[in-house]
């Protein structure tokens, strides 16, 4: 049973436009949500996180929004750049585990010049 | 600090053989994690250490798998009697306790192919 779901396997956007990546979760005990970016042949790289007590966190071009009532979060990238092309993973922590991040399956973002 | 280092980067082994992977975390990080990633999936948690203590193990970590962090620094993950289903990318990560807000730092992984 997947506790963290990324329902879009892929997303294609034009350079300069907004990229919106979505993530749904089922466990209301999660206390932190994180986004990671992964290039081929590399490990995931941490991008941004949000505590469950907040609804928005911003870092440069990256903003994460959390809607607890809908158990949904999204990552906005504005403006999108070709170098943003990668697989993006949503992850959650807590939910009864002290040391475990639970990842979604990822969304492959392609930013076209 | 060069980040989290994993060795080897690639490993091809025959079914039934034993393999061992090594992870060197960021030096000031007291937590170390092992994850496994297969094609089309996100990383799946295997186990984690706080210093030298192994605090949590996933049910994915069958009795053929064993992980150690003897002095609270580097860690090893051993798989005995490998099976084709063990073929995956094995990722190591480290963090300061607890680490969620600033994320975990991942290594580049060890890709295991069992033939």
mmCIF file of C-alpha atoms in Angstrom:
data_model
loop_
_atom_site.group_PDB
_atom_site.id
_atom_site.type_symbol
_atom_site.label_atom_id
_atom_site.label_comp_id
_atom_site.label_asym_id
_atom_site.label_seq_id
_atom_site.Cartn_x
_atom_site.Cartn_y
_atom_site.Cartn_z
ATOM 1 C CA UNK A 1 0.000 0.000 0.000
ATOM 2 C CA UNK A 2 1.602 3.202 -1.215
ATOM 3 C CA UNK A 3 1.576 5.929 1.413
ATOM 4 C CA UNK A 4 3.138 8.534 -0.899
ATOM 5 C CA UNK A 5 1.837 8.745 -4.445
ATOM 6 C CA UNK A 6 3.024 10.654 -7.469
ATOM 7 C CA UNK A 7 0.410 9.931 -10.087
ATOM 8 C CA UNK A 8 2.087 11.631 -13.027
ATOM 9 C CA UNK A 9 5.061 9.623 -14.311
ATOM 10 C CA UNK A 10 6.139 12.472 -16.552
ATOM 11 C CA UNK A 11 5.676 16.178 -17.207
ATOM 12 C CA UNK A 12 6.875 18.338 -20.073
ATOM 13 C CA UNK A 13 7.023 22.140 -19.902
ATOM 14 C CA UNK A 14 8.503 24.955 -21.926
ATOM 15 C CA UNK A 15 11.525 26.830 -20.645
ATOM 16 C CA UNK A 16 10.477 29.904 -18.662
ATOM 17 C CA UNK A 17 7.044 28.538 -17.764
ATOM 18 C CA UNK A 18 5.905 27.116 -14.448
ATOM 19 C CA UNK A 19 6.374 23.435 -13.592
ATOM 20 C CA UNK A 20 3.935 21.979 -11.064
ATOM 21 C CA UNK A 21 4.670 18.550 -9.617
ATOM 22 C CA UNK A 22 2.050 16.907 -7.449
ATOM 23 C CA UNK A 23 2.130 14.430 -4.599
ATOM 24 C CA UNK A 24 -0.590 12.805 -2.479
ATOM 25 C CA UNK A 25 -0.199 10.973 0.803
ATOM 26 C CA UNK A 26 -2.383 8.825 3.008
ATOM 27 C CA UNK A 27 -0.774 8.920 6.471
ATOM 28 C CA UNK A 28 -1.897 11.921 8.516
ATOM 29 C CA UNK A 29 0.957 11.280 10.996
ATOM 30 C CA UNK A 30 3.665 12.431 8.567
ATOM 31 C CA UNK A 31 5.436 15.446 10.051
ATOM 32 C CA UNK A 32 7.777 16.534 7.244
ATOM 33 C CA UNK A 33 7.552 16.437 3.492
ATOM 34 C CA UNK A 34 10.554 16.730 1.209
ATOM 35 C CA UNK A 35 11.305 16.996 -2.468
ATOM 36 C CA UNK A 36 14.358 15.451 -4.083
ATOM 37 C CA UNK A 37 15.737 15.772 -7.584
ATOM 38 C CA UNK A 38 17.605 12.928 -9.269
ATOM 39 C CA UNK A 39 19.768 12.913 -12.361
ATOM 40 C CA UNK A 40 20.677 9.598 -14.040
ATOM 41 C CA UNK A 41 23.561 7.735 -12.374
ATOM 42 C CA UNK A 42 23.478 10.027 -9.341
ATOM 43 C CA UNK A 43 21.853 9.814 -5.944
ATOM 44 C CA UNK A 44 18.825 11.976 -5.092
ATOM 45 C CA UNK A 45 19.614 15.585 -4.172
ATOM 46 C CA UNK A 46 17.574 17.368 -1.513
ATOM 47 C CA UNK A 47 15.653 20.389 -2.841
ATOM 48 C CA UNK A 48 13.209 21.713 -0.278
ATOM 49 C CA UNK A 49 11.145 20.568 2.693
ATOM 50 C CA UNK A 50 8.046 21.654 4.542
ATOM 51 C CA UNK A 51 6.849 20.948 8.053
ATOM 52 C CA UNK A 52 3.322 19.641 8.456
ATOM 53 C CA UNK A 53 2.462 22.720 10.525
ATOM 54 C CA UNK A 54 3.090 25.048 7.580
ATOM 55 C CA UNK A 55 1.317 25.451 4.259
ATOM 56 C CA UNK A 56 4.050 27.035 2.164
ATOM 57 C CA UNK A 57 7.816 27.123 1.957
ATOM 58 C CA UNK A 58 9.808 29.009 -0.624
ATOM 59 C CA UNK A 59 13.448 28.814 -1.691
ATOM 60 C CA UNK A 60 14.414 30.767 -4.768
ATOM 61 C CA UNK A 61 12.628 29.344 -7.804
ATOM 62 C CA UNK A 62 11.181 26.467 -5.757
ATOM 63 C CA UNK A 63 8.001 26.677 -3.683
ATOM 64 C CA UNK A 64 6.265 23.803 -1.929
ATOM 65 C CA UNK A 65 2.604 24.042 -0.980
ATOM 66 C CA UNK A 66 0.952 21.731 1.549
ATOM 67 C CA UNK A 67 -2.795 21.144 1.794
ATOM 68 C CA UNK A 68 -3.262 18.950 4.862
ATOM 69 C CA UNK A 69 -7.011 18.595 4.541
ATOM 70 C CA UNK A 70 -6.557 17.174 1.040
ATOM 71 C CA UNK A 71 -3.357 15.294 1.980
ATOM 72 C CA UNK A 72 -1.730 16.878 -1.027
ATOM 73 C CA UNK A 73 1.455 18.777 -1.709
ATOM 74 C CA UNK A 74 2.912 20.350 -4.796
ATOM 75 C CA UNK A 75 6.258 21.688 -5.936
ATOM 76 C CA UNK A 76 6.268 24.776 -8.132
ATOM 77 C CA UNK A 77 9.327 25.687 -10.169
ATOM 78 C CA UNK A 78 9.271 29.176 -11.629
ATOM 79 C CA UNK A 79 10.743 29.865 -14.116
ATOM 80 C CA UNK A 80 11.606 26.399 -15.369
ATOM 81 C CA UNK A 81 15.043 25.913 -16.898
ATOM 82 C CA UNK A 82 16.424 23.089 -19.086
ATOM 83 C CA UNK A 83 18.783 22.141 -16.221
ATOM 84 C CA UNK A 84 15.725 21.333 -14.111
ATOM 85 C CA UNK A 85 15.082 18.292 -16.304
ATOM 86 C CA UNK A 86 15.338 15.338 -13.919
ATOM 87 C CA UNK A 87 13.215 12.914 -11.916
ATOM 88 C CA UNK A 88 11.567 14.544 -8.902
ATOM 89 C CA UNK A 89 10.678 12.496 -5.845
ATOM 90 C CA UNK A 90 8.269 13.456 -3.120
ATOM 91 C CA UNK A 91 9.095 11.974 0.303
ATOM 92 C CA UNK A 92 7.536 12.009 3.759
ATOM 93 C CA UNK A 93 8.873 11.374 7.235
ATOM 94 C CA UNK A 94 7.293 10.476 10.567
ATOM 95 C CA UNK A 95 4.155 8.385 10.452
ATOM 96 C CA UNK A 96 5.349 6.155 13.254
ATOM 97 C CA UNK A 97 8.922 5.753 12.078
ATOM 98 C CA UNK A 98 11.815 7.757 13.485
ATOM 99 C CA UNK A 99 14.307 7.327 10.715
ATOM 100 C CA UNK A 100 12.480 6.434 7.572
ATOM 101 C CA UNK A 101 11.744 8.572 4.528
ATOM 102 C CA UNK A 102 8.940 7.162 2.387
ATOM 103 C CA UNK A 103 9.288 8.065 -1.271
ATOM 104 C CA UNK A 104 6.855 8.283 -4.144
ATOM 105 C CA UNK A 105 7.688 6.718 -7.503
ATOM 106 C CA UNK A 106 8.846 9.981 -9.000
ATOM 107 C CA UNK A 107 7.861 12.303 -11.844
ATOM 108 C CA UNK A 108 10.193 12.824 -14.787
ATOM 109 C CA UNK A 109 10.291 16.510 -15.670
ATOM 110 C CA UNK A 110 11.446 17.599 -19.115
ATOM 111 C CA UNK A 111 11.989 21.308 -19.693
ATOM 112 C CA UNK A 112 12.222 22.110 -23.375
ATOM 113 C CA UNK A 113 14.231 25.101 -24.617
ATOM 114 C CA UNK B 1 34.037 17.201 2.912
ATOM 115 C CA UNK B 2 33.302 15.313 -0.294
ATOM 116 C CA UNK B 3 29.800 14.206 0.650
ATOM 117 C CA UNK B 4 28.569 10.638 0.998
ATOM 118 C CA UNK B 5 30.855 8.157 -0.722
ATOM 119 C CA UNK B 6 29.815 4.687 -1.847
ATOM 120 C CA UNK B 7 31.999 1.876 -3.107
ATOM 121 C CA UNK B 8 31.880 0.185 -5.532
ATOM 122 C CA UNK B 9 29.784 2.139 -8.032
ATOM 123 C CA UNK B 10 28.903 -0.995 -9.947
ATOM 124 C CA UNK B 11 28.932 -4.657 -9.031
ATOM 125 C CA UNK B 12 28.075 -7.646 -11.227
ATOM 126 C CA UNK B 13 27.853 -10.951 -9.417
ATOM 127 C CA UNK B 14 26.629 -14.443 -10.066
ATOM 128 C CA UNK B 15 23.549 -15.715 -8.311
ATOM 129 C CA UNK B 16 24.427 -17.306 -5.009
ATOM 130 C CA UNK B 17 27.531 -15.224 -4.370
ATOM 131 C CA UNK B 18 27.939 -12.837 -1.447
ATOM 132 C CA UNK B 19 28.521 -9.129 -1.981
ATOM 133 C CA UNK B 20 29.475 -6.286 0.347
ATOM 134 C CA UNK B 21 29.032 -2.568 -0.198
ATOM 135 C CA UNK B 22 30.635 0.256 1.720
ATOM 136 C CA UNK B 23 29.335 3.709 2.603
ATOM 137 C CA UNK B 24 31.322 6.601 4.048
ATOM 138 C CA UNK B 25 28.959 9.294 5.353
ATOM 139 C CA UNK B 26 29.596 12.974 5.890
ATOM 140 C CA UNK B 27 31.880 13.037 8.924
ATOM 141 C CA UNK B 28 29.725 15.101 11.270
ATOM 142 C CA UNK B 29 26.527 13.172 10.454
ATOM 143 C CA UNK B 30 25.526 10.744 13.183
ATOM 144 C CA UNK B 31 22.730 9.053 11.212
ATOM 145 C CA UNK B 32 23.297 6.706 8.289
ATOM 146 C CA UNK B 33 20.614 5.129 6.103
ATOM 147 C CA UNK B 34 20.477 2.397 3.483
ATOM 148 C CA UNK B 35 17.873 2.467 0.709
ATOM 149 C CA UNK B 36 17.254 0.334 -2.346
ATOM 150 C CA UNK B 37 15.863 1.608 -5.649
ATOM 151 C CA UNK B 38 14.598 -0.484 -8.512
ATOM 152 C CA UNK B 39 13.599 0.704 -11.970
ATOM 153 C CA UNK B 40 10.518 2.919 -11.964
ATOM 154 C CA UNK B 41 10.313 3.055 -8.187
ATOM 155 C CA UNK B 42 11.359 5.530 -5.558
ATOM 156 C CA UNK B 43 14.021 4.641 -3.004
ATOM 157 C CA UNK B 44 12.805 2.088 -0.443
ATOM 158 C CA UNK B 45 14.065 2.190 3.117
ATOM 159 C CA UNK B 46 16.158 -0.747 4.324
ATOM 160 C CA UNK B 47 17.726 0.276 7.631
ATOM 161 C CA UNK B 48 19.294 3.118 9.569
ATOM 162 C CA UNK B 49 21.915 3.698 12.241
ATOM 163 C CA UNK B 50 22.338 6.369 14.823
ATOM 164 C CA UNK B 51 26.047 6.284 15.565
ATOM 165 C CA UNK B 52 26.835 2.557 15.795
ATOM 166 C CA UNK B 53 23.345 1.469 16.867
ATOM 167 C CA UNK B 54 21.044 -0.023 14.241
ATOM 168 C CA UNK B 55 17.709 1.491 15.249
ATOM 169 C CA UNK B 56 15.299 0.399 12.571
ATOM 170 C CA UNK B 57 15.072 -2.314 9.924
ATOM 171 C CA UNK B 58 12.536 -2.658 7.132
ATOM 172 C CA UNK B 59 10.779 -5.938 6.451
ATOM 173 C CA UNK B 60 12.539 -5.693 3.071
ATOM 174 C CA UNK B 61 15.762 -6.525 4.915
ATOM 175 C CA UNK B 62 15.562 -10.299 4.781
ATOM 176 C CA UNK B 63 17.899 -12.516 6.782
ATOM 177 C CA UNK B 64 20.258 -12.598 3.793
ATOM 178 C CA UNK B 65 20.964 -8.910 4.345
ATOM 179 C CA UNK B 66 23.109 -7.545 7.141
ATOM 180 C CA UNK B 67 24.324 -4.043 7.812
ATOM 181 C CA UNK B 68 26.943 -2.826 10.253
ATOM 182 C CA UNK B 69 28.390 0.464 11.382
ATOM 183 C CA UNK B 70 31.021 -0.745 13.827
ATOM 184 C CA UNK B 71 32.539 2.526 14.997
ATOM 185 C CA UNK B 72 29.772 4.895 14.102
ATOM 186 C CA UNK B 73 31.587 6.054 10.987
ATOM 187 C CA UNK B 74 31.487 4.021 7.752
ATOM 188 C CA UNK B 75 28.911 1.302 7.170
ATOM 189 C CA UNK B 76 28.791 -1.937 5.220
ATOM 190 C CA UNK B 77 25.818 -3.710 3.685
ATOM 191 C CA UNK B 78 26.283 -7.394 2.930
ATOM 192 C CA UNK B 79 23.965 -9.553 0.855
ATOM 193 C CA UNK B 80 24.482 -13.288 1.165
ATOM 194 C CA UNK B 81 23.435 -15.843 -1.459
ATOM 195 C CA UNK B 82 22.390 -13.155 -3.916
ATOM 196 C CA UNK B 83 19.261 -13.644 -6.017
ATOM 197 C CA UNK B 84 18.269 -11.998 -9.281
ATOM 198 C CA UNK B 85 15.625 -10.016 -7.401
ATOM 199 C CA UNK B 86 18.420 -8.302 -5.469
ATOM 200 C CA UNK B 87 19.442 -6.447 -8.621
ATOM 201 C CA UNK B 88 18.919 -2.768 -7.783
ATOM 202 C CA UNK B 89 20.641 0.489 -6.936
ATOM 203 C CA UNK B 90 21.687 0.530 -3.279
ATOM 204 C CA UNK B 91 21.774 4.037 -1.889
ATOM 205 C CA UNK B 92 23.366 5.263 1.293
ATOM 206 C CA UNK B 93 22.456 8.561 2.938
ATOM 207 C CA UNK B 94 23.495 10.422 6.045
ATOM 208 C CA UNK B 95 22.149 13.231 8.191
ATOM 209 C CA UNK B 96 22.474 14.934 11.517
ATOM 210 C CA UNK B 97 19.811 13.741 13.908
ATOM 211 C CA UNK B 98 16.945 13.952 13.117
ATOM 212 C CA UNK B 99 17.520 15.422 9.667
ATOM 213 C CA UNK B 100 14.093 15.760 8.167
ATOM 214 C CA UNK B 101 14.052 19.536 7.789
ATOM 215 C CA UNK B 102 17.370 19.684 5.933
ATOM 216 C CA UNK B 103 16.993 16.420 4.121
ATOM 217 C CA UNK B 104 19.304 13.486 3.937
ATOM 218 C CA UNK B 105 22.458 13.634 1.799
ATOM 219 C CA UNK B 106 22.590 10.681 -0.555
ATOM 220 C CA UNK B 107 25.578 9.059 -2.160
ATOM 221 C CA UNK B 108 25.673 8.132 -5.842
ATOM 222 C CA UNK B 109 24.769 4.542 -5.062
ATOM 223 C CA UNK B 110 26.061 1.084 -5.880
ATOM 224 C CA UNK B 111 24.357 -0.590 -8.820
ATOM 225 C CA UNK B 112 24.134 -4.340 -8.273
ATOM 226 C CA UNK B 113 23.435 -6.715 -11.128
ATOM 227 C CA UNK B 114 22.921 -10.381 -10.275
ATOM 228 C CA UNK B 115 23.292 -12.686 -13.278
#
